[in-house]
C-alpha positions as CSV (number, residue, x, y, z in Angstrom):
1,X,0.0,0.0,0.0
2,X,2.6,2.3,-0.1
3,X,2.8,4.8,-2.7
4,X,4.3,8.6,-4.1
5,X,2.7,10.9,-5.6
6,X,3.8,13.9,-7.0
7,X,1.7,16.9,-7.1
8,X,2.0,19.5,-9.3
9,X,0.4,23.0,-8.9
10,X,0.4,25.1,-12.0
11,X,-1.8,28.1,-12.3
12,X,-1.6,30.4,-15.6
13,X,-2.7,33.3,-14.1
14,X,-0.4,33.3,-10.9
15,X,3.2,33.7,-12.9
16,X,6.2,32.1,-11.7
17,X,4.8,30.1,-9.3
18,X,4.8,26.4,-10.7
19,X,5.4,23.8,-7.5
20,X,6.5,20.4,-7.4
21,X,5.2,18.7,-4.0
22,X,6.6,14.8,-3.6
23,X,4.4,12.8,-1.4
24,X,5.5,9.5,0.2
25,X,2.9,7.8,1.9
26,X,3.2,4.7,4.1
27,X,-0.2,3.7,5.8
28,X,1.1,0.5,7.7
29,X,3.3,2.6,9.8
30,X,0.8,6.0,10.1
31,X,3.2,8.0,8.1
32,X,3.5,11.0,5.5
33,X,6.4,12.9,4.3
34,X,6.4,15.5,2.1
35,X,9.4,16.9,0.0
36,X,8.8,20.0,-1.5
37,X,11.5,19.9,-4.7
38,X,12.6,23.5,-5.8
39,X,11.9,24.3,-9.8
40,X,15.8,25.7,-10.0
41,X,17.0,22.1,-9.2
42,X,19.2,21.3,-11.6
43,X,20.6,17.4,-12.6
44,X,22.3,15.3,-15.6
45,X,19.2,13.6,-17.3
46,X,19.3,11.5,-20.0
47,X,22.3,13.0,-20.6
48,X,21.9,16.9,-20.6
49,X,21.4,18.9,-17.5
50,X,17.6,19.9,-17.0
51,X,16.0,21.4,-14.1
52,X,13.2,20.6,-12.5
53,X,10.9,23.5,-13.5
54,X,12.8,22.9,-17.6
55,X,11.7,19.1,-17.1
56,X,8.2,20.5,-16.5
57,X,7.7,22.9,-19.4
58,X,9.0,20.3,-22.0
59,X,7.6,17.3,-21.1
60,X,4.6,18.2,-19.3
61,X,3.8,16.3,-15.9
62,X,5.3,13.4,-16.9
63,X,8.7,14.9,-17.5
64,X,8.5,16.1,-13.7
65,X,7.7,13.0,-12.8
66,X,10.6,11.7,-15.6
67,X,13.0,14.1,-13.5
68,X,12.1,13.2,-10.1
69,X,12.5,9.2,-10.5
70,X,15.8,9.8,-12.0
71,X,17.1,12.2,-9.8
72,X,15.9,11.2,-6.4
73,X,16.5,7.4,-7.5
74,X,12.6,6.1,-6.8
75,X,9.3,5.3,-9.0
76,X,6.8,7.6,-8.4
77,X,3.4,6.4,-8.9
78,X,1.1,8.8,-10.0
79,X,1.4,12.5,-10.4
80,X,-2.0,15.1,-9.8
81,X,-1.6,18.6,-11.6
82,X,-3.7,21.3,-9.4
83,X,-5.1,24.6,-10.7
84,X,-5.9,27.3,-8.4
85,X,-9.4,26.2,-8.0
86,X,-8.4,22.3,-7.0
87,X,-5.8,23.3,-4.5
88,X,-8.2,25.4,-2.7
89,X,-11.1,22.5,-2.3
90,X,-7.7,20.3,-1.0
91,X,-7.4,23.1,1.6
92,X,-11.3,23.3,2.4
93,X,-11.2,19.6,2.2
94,X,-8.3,19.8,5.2
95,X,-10.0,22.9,7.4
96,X,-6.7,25.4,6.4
97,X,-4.1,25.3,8.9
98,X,-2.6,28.0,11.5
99,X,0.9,28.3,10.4
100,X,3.7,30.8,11.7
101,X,4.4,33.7,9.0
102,X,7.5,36.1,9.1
103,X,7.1,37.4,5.6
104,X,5.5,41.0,4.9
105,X,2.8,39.5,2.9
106,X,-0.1,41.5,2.4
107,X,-3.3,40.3,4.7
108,X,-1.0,38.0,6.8
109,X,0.6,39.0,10.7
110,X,4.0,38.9,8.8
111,X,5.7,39.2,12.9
112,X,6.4,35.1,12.9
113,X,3.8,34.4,15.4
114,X,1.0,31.5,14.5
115,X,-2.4,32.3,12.7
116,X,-5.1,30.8,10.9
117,X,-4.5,30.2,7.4
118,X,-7.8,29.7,5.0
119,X,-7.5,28.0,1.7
120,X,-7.0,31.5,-0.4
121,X,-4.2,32.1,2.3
122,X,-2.5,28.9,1.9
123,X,-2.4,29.7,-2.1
124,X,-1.3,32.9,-1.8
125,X,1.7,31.9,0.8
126,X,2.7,28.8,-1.1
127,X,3.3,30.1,-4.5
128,X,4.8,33.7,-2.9
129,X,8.3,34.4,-5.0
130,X,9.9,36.6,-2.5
131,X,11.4,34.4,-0.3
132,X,15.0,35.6,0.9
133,X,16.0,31.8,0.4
134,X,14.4,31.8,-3.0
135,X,12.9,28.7,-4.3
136,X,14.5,26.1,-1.9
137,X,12.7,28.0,0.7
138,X,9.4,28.4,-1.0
139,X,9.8,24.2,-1.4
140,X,10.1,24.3,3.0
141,X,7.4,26.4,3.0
142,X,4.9,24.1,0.4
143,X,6.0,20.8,2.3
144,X,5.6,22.6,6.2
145,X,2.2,24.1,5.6
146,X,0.7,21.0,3.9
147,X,2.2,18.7,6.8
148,X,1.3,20.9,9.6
149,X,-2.4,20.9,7.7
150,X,-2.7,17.2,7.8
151,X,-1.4,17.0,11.3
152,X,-3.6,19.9,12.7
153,X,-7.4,18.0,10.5
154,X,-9.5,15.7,12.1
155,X,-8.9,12.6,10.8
156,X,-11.9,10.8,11.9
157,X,-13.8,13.5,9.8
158,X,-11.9,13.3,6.6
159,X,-11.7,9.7,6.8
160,X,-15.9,9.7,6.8
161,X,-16.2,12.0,4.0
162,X,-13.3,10.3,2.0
163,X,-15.6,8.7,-0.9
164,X,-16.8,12.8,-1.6
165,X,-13.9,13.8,-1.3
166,X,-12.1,12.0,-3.7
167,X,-14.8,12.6,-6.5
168,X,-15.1,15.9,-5.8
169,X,-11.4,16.3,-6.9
170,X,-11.1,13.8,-9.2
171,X,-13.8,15.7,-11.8
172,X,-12.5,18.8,-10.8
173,X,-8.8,18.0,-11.9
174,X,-8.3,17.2,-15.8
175,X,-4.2,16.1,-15.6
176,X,-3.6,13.2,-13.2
177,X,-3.0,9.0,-13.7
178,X,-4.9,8.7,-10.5
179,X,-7.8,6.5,-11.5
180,X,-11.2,5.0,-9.4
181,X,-8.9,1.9,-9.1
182,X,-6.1,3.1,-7.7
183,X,-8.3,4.7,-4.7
184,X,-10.1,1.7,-4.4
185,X,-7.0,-0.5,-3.8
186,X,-6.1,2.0,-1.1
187,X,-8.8,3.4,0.1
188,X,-8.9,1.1,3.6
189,X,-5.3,1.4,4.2
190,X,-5.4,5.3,3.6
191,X,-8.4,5.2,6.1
192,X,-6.6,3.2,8.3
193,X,-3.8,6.0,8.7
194,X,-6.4,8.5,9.1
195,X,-8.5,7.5,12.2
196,X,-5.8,6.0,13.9
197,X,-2.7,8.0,13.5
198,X,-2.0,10.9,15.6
199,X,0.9,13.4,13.8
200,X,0.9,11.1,10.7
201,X,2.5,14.1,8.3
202,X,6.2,15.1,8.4
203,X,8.3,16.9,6.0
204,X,12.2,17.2,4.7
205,X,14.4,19.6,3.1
206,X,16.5,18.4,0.0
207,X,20.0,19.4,1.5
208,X,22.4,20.8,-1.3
209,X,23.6,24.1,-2.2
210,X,22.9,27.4,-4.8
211,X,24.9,27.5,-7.6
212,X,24.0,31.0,-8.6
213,X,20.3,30.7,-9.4
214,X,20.4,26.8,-9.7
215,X,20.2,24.8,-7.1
216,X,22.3,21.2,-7.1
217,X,20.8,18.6,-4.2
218,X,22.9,16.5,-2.2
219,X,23.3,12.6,-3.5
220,X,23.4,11.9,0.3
221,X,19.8,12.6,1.0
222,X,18.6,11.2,-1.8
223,X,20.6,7.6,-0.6
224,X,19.3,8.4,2.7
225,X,15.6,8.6,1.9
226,X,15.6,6.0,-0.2
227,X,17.3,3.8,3.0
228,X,14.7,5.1,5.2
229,X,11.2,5.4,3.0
230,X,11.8,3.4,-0.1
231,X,13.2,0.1,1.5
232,X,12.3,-3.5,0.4
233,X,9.5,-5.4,1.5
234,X,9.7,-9.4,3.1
235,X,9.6,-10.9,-0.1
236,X,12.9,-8.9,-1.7
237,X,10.5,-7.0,-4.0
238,X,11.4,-3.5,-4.5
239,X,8.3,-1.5,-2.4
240,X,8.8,1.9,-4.5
């Protein structure tokens, strides 16, 4: 039952602010982690150096998801591509989330101290381009907020309304390989994790450094999360 997913959100009329959201999920154990992947990432695939954001705008979704398999060493599932108006029901779907903010962002406290984010908010934060840390920290800031939202919901209550849910967002959304199937084949598992885990949603930071406006990630993380997150099951069969 475990899975990734990678989410894209791309919005045409919010420029510039195209995010890639990985999301490993492992329902036995009552876990989430998200890694939020920078757009300036830059790697050697198939043999000439693309970023993340370039792997994107040529191949479509499935040259992010192309990119991220190679580079972080995995098989990602299924991908979902969000629009403003998907990302938003996600958000309503979750109850927003109070999150700390310390960036002069108009209609937020800006002073670092907690507050209530609706779904509009968590948008507008999420695909901000200001960040002093540039796009690695806009990437902490996409994988925080959506952790901290599935930490701070009430299970119990999305588990109940899960069926809705899902096909709520899966007419409202016109790019994804996520199909009736694949949520029934984990739809008890995914319940599972949701009425009985307490804290199920973490997050990491790809560790690497700038290289002008690039950014190149750090081989060891990758080799550490596949150790940690992408390990083999009983039989020997690769779990990816």
């Amino acid at each position: 039952d475990n899975h990734s997913i990678l989410f894209i959100y791309d919005e045409p009329d919010r420029r510039n602010s195209t995010s890639f959201l990985l999301m490993r999920s492992i329902p036995k154990e009552k876990k989430i982690v998200f890694i939020g992947i920078p757009t300036n990432t830059i790697a050697i695939v198939d043999n000439e150096q693309q970023s993340m954001l370039s792997s994107y705008e040529t191949g479509g979704a499935s040259g992010a998801v192309n990119f991220t398999n190679k580079v972080f060493g995995i098989d990602v599932e299924r991908y979902m591509k969000l629009d403003s108006e998907s990302l938003i029901k996600i958000s309503d779907i979750l109850g927003g989330v109070k999150y700390p903010v310390d960036e002069d962002i108009t209609g937020f406290n800006g002073d670092g101290s907690e507050q209530y984010l609706n779904s509009e908010q968590v948008e507008k934060l999420i695909t901000y381009t200001l960040y002093d840390g540039g796009e690695v920290e806009r990437a902490f800031v996409i994988s925080s907020v959506f952790s901290s939202m599935i930490n701070q919901t009430k299970g119990s209550r999305v588990s109940d309304n899960l069926d809705s849910s899902f096909n709520t967002l899966i007419n409202m959304i016109d790019n994804t390989d996520i199909t009736a199937g694949d949520y029934k084949k984990r739809k008890t598992a995914i319940k599972y994790m949701l009425e009985n885990g307490t804290n199920i949603a973490s997050f990491l930071i790809i560790s690497g450094e700038d290289a002008y406006e690039d950014f190149i990630p750090d081989e060891q993380f990758f080799e550490d999360l596949r150790k940690k997150y992408y390990s083999y099951d009983e039989s020997g069969k690769s779990d990816n």
